[in-house]
GROMACS .gro file of C-alpha atoms in nm:
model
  278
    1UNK     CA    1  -6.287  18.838  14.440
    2UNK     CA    2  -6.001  18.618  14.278
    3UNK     CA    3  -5.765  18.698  14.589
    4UNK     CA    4  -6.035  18.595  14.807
    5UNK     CA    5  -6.090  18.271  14.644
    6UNK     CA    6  -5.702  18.201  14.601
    7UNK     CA    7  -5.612  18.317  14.977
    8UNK     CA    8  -5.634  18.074  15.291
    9UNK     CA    9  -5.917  18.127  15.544
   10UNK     CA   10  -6.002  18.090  15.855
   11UNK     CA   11  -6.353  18.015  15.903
   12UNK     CA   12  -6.477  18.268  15.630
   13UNK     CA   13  -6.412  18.567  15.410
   14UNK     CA   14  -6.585  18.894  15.443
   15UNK     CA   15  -6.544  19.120  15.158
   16UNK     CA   16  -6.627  19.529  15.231
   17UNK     CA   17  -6.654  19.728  14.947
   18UNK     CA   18  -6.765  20.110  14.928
   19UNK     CA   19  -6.672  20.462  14.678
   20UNK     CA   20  -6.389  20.512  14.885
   21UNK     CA   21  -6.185  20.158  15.009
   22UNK     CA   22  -6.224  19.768  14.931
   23UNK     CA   23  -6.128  19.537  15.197
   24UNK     CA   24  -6.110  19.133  15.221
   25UNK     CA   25  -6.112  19.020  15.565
   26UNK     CA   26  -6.073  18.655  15.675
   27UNK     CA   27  -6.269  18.535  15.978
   28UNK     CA   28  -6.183  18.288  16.198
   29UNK     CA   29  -6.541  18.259  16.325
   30UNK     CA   30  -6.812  18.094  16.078
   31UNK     CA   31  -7.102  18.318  15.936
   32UNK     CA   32  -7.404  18.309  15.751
   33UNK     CA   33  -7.380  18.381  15.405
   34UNK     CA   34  -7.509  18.728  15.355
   35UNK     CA   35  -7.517  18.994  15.121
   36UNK     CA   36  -7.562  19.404  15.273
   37UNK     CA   37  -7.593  19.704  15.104
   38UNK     CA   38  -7.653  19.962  15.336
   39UNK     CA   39  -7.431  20.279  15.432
   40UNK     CA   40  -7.282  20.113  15.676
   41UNK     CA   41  -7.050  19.811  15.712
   42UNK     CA   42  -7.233  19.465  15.882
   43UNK     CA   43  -7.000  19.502  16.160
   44UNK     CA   44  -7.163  19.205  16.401
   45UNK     CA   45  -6.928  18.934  16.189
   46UNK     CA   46  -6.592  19.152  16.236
   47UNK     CA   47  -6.681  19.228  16.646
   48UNK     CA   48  -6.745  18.839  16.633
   49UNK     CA   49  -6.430  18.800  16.504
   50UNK     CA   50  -6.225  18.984  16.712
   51UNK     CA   51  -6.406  18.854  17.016
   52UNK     CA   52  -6.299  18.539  16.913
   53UNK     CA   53  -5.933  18.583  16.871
   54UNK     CA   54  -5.872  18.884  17.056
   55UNK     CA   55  -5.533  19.025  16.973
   56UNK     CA   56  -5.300  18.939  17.283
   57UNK     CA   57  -4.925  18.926  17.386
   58UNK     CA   58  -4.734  18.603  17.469
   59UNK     CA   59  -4.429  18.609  17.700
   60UNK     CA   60  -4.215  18.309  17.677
   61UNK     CA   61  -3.985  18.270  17.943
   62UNK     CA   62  -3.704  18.079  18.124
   63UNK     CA   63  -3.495  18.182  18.352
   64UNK     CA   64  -3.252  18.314  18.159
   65UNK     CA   65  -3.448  18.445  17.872
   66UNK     CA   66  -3.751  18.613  17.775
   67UNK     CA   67  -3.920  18.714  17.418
   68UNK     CA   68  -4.204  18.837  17.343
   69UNK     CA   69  -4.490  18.769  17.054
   70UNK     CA   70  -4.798  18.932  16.955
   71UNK     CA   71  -5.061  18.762  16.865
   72UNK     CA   72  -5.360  18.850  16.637
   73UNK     CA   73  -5.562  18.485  16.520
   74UNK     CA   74  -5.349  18.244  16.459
   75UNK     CA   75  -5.017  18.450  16.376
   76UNK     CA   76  -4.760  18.503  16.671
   77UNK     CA   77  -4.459  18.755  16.548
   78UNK     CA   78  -4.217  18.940  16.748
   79UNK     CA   79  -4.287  19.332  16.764
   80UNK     CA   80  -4.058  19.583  16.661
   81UNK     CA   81  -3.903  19.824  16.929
   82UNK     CA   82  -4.007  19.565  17.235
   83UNK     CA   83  -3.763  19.558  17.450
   84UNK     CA   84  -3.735  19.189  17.369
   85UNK     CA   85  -3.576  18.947  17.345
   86UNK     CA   86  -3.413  18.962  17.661
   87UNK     CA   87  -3.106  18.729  17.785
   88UNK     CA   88  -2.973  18.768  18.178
   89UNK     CA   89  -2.613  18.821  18.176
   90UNK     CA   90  -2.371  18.648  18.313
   91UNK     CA   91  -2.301  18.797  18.682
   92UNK     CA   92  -2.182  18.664  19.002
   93UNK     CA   93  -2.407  18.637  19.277
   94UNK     CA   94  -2.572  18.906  19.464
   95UNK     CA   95  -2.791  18.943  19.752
   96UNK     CA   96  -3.112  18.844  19.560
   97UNK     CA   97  -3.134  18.557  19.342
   98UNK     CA   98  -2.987  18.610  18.982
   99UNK     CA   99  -3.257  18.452  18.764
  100UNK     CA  100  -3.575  18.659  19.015
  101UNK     CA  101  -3.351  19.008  18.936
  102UNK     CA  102  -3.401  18.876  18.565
  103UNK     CA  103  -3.801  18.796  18.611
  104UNK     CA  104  -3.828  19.151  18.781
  105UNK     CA  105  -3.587  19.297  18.467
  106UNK     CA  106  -3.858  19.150  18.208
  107UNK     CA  107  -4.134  19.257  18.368
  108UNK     CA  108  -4.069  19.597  18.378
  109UNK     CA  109  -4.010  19.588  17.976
  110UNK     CA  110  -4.307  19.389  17.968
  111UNK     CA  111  -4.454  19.672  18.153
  112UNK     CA  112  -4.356  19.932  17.926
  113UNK     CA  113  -4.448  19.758  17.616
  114UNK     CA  114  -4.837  19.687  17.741
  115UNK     CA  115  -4.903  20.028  17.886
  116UNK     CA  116  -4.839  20.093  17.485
  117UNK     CA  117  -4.988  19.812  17.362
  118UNK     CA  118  -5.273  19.642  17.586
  119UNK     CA  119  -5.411  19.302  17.522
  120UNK     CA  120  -5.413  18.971  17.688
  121UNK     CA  121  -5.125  18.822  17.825
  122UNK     CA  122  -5.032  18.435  17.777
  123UNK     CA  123  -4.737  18.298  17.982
  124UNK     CA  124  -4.518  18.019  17.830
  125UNK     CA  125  -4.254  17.822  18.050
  126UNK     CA  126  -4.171  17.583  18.358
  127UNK     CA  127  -4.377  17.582  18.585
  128UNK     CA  128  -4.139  17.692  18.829
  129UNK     CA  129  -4.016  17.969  18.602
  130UNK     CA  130  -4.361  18.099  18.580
  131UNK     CA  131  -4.508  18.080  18.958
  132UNK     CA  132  -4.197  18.275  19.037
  133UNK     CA  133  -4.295  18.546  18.790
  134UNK     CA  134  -4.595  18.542  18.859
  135UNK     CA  135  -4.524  18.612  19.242
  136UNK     CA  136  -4.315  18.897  19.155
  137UNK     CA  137  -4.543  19.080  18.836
  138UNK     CA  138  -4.726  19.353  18.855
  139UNK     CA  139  -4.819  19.277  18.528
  140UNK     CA  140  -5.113  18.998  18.559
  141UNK     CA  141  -5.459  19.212  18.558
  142UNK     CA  142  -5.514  19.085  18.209
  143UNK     CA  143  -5.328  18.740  18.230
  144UNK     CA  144  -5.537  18.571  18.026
  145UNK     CA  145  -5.345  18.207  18.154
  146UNK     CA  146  -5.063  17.983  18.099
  147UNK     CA  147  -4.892  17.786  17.901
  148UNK     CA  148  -4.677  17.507  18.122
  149UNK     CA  149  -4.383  17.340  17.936
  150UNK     CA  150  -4.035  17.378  17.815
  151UNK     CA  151  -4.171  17.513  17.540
  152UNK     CA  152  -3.978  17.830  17.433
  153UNK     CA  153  -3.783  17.747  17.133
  154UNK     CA  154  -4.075  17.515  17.025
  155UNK     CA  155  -4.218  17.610  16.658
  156UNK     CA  156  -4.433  17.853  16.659
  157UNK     CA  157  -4.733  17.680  16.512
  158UNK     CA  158  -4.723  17.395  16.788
  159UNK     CA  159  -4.724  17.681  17.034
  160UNK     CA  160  -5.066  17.818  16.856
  161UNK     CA  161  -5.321  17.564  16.933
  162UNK     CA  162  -5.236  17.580  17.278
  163UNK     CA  163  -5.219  17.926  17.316
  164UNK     CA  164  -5.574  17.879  17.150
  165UNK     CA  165  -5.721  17.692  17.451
  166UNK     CA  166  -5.622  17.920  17.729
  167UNK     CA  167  -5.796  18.226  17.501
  168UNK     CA  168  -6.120  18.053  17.466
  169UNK     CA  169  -6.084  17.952  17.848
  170UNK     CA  170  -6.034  18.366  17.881
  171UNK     CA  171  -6.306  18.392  17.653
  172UNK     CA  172  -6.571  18.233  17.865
  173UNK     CA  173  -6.441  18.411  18.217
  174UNK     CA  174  -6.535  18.733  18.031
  175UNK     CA  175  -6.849  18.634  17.942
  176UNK     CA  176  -6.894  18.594  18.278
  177UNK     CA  177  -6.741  18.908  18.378
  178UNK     CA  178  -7.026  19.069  18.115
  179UNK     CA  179  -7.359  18.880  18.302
  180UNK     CA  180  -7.177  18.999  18.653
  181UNK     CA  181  -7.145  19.342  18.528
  182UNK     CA  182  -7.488  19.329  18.405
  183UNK     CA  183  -7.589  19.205  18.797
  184UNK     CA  184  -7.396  19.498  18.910
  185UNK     CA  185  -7.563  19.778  18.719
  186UNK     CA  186  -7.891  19.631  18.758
  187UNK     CA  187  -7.910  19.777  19.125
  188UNK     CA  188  -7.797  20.117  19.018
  189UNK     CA  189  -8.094  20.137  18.747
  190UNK     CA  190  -7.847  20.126  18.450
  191UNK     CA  191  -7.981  19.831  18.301
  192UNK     CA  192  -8.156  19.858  17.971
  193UNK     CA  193  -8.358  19.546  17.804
  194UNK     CA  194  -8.422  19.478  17.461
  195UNK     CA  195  -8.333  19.644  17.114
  196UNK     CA  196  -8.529  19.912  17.065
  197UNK     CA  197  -8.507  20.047  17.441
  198UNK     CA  198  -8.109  19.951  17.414
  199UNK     CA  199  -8.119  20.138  17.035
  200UNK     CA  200  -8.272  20.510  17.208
  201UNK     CA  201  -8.081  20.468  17.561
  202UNK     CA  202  -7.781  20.375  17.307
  203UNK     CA  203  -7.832  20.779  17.100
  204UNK     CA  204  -7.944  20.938  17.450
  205UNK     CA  205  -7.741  20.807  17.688
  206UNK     CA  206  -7.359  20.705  17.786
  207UNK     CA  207  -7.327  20.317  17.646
  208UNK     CA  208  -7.096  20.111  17.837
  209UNK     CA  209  -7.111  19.779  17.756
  210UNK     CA  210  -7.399  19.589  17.519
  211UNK     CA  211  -7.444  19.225  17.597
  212UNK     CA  212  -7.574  19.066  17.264
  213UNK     CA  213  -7.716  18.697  17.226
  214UNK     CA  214  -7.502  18.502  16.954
  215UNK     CA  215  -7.745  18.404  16.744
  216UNK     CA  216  -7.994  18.721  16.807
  217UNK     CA  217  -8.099  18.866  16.429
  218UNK     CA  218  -8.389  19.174  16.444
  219UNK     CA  219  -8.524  19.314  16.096
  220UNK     CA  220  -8.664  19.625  16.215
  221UNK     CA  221  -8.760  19.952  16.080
  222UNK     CA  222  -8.631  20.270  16.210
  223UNK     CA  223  -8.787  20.617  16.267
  224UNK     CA  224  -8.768  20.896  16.093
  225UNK     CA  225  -8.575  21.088  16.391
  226UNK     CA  226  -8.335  20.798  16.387
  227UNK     CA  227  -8.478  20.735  16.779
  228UNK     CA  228  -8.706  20.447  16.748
  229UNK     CA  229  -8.649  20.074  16.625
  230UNK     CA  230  -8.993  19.876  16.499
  231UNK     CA  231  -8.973  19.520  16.444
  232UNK     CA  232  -9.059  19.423  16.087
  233UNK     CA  233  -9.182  19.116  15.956
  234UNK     CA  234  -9.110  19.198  15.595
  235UNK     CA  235  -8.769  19.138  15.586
  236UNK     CA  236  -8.685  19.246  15.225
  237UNK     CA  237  -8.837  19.538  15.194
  238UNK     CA  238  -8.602  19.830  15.112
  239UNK     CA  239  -8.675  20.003  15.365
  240UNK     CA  240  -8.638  19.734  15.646
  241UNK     CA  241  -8.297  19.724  15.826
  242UNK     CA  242  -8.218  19.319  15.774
  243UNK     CA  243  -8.046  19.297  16.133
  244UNK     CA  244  -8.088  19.596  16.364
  245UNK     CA  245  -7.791  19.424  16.618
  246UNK     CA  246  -7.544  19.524  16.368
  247UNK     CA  247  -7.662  19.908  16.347
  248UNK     CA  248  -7.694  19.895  16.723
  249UNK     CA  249  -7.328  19.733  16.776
  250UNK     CA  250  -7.197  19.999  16.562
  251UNK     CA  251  -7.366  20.269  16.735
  252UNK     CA  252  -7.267  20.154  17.104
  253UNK     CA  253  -6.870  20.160  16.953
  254UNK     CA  254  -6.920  20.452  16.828
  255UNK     CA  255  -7.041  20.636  17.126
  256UNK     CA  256  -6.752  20.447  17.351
  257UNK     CA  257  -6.877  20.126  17.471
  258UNK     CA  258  -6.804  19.773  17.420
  259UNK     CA  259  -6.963  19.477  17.334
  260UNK     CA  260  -6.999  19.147  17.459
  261UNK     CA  261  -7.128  18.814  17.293
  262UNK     CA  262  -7.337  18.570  17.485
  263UNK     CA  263  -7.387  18.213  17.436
  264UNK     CA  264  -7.756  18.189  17.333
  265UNK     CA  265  -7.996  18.180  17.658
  266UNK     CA  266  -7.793  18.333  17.865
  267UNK     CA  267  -8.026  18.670  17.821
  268UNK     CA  268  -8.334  18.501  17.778
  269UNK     CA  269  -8.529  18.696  18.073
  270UNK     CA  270  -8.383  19.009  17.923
  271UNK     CA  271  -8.492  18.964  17.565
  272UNK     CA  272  -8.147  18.868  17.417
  273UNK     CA  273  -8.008  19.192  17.501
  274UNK     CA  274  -7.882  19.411  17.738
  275UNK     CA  275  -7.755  19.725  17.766
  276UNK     CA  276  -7.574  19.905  18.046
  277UNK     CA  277  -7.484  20.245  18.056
  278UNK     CA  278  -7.236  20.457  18.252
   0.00000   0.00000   0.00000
């Protein structure tokens, strides 16, 4: 508890404690002071979390150099065994356009280093430098946007907060991407509304993705085949689950899905949440 008091935060500290491991995780998302005991983690806090800053890769770029950074929250650092940094060497001129044999050179790396590592992908640079890269990629399913400027050699933390805006721009797009999806499986039947039909098509079924309402909480008690969620009004009885989301998030990761946060409303004629299935 004294290193979670004396560390820097984001937004808030969770602190995870069982027989076996302790763990202090900082959020970057604010949370509602809560203490669980239950045999599982809260998990809804730590998905919320990494929805918010997703882990993604930044390529910074001019025309004669590239490097790369992972991010994770606010912390860009250059990966071990990249590829990168990459400078174009000196040459004299060939059919094709030195600095676009360069661009094509640093996207295969880049290439390479997210077929091992997937995320995101931020561009930094020119805007010149960048269209052309972007014209040549094949790299830009998951370009999350970019970042126009020469900003290369710039310190890191003044390349953060902008790096911040395009992610929460991404952010939104795949929340959209989540209701579309949503639209999509509706007219193949593969829709499922509300927690306890999401919690027993969630155990019988193949989860894909659950769409979840931010500020959704459901006390509920569960059967005693584990199959069946009951809302309960008495929240602190020992036997009441204090937020059946969390078990149900947990239990859609578990069996392969993902999960996607709403902003509240959004699911309103589906009960706050929504479950599609493969």
């Amino acid at each position: 508890m004294s290193r979670a008091l004396a560390g820097p935060t984001g937004r808030a500290i969770g602190i995870f404690v069982n027989a076996h491991m302790h763990e202090i995780v900082r959020l970057p998302v604010p949370v509602t002071d809560r203490v669980v005991i239950d045999p599982t983690f809260a998990t809804r806090d730590l998905v919320r979390g990494l929805h918010r800053t997703p882990r993604h890769v930044v390529l910074l770029l001019t025309e004669r150099e590239a490097r790369l950074l992972d991010g994770s929250g606010d912390r860009l650092s250059a990966p071990a065994r990249s590829g990168f940094p990459i400078v174009a060497p000196q040459t004299p001129a060939r059919r094709s356009p030195p600095a676009v044999d360069f661009l094509r050179q640093v996207d295969r790396a880049l290439a390479t280093y997210l077929r091992l590592h997937p995320a995101p992908l931020v561009l930094v640079g020119t805007e010149r430098t960048l269209s052309e890269f972007e014209r040549i990629s094949r790299n830009t399913a998951r370009l999350a946007g970019t970042v126009t400027g020469s900003l290369t050699q710039a310190p890191l933390t003044d390349l953060v907060p902008r790096i911040r805006l395009v992610l929460e721009r991404y952010l939104l797009s795949r929340q959209d991407e989540a209701l579309q999806l949503i639209d999509h499986r509706r007219s193949r039947n593969k829709v499922v509304a509300g927690i306890p039909s999401a919690w027993l098509a969630a155990r019988a079924e193949r989860p894909e993705m659950l769409a979840v309402e931010e500020g959704l909480v459901y006390p509920a008690r569960i059967s005693d085949d584990g199959d069946f969620l009951f809302p309960a009004p008495d929240v602190e009885h020992p036997e009441v689950i204090d937020d059946a989301v969390d078990e149900l998030i947990e239990l859609v990761i578990q069996r392969g899905g993902w999960v996607a946060f709403v902003a509240d409303g959004r699911l309103s004629e589906h009960e706050r949440v929504v479950l599609t299935l493969r």
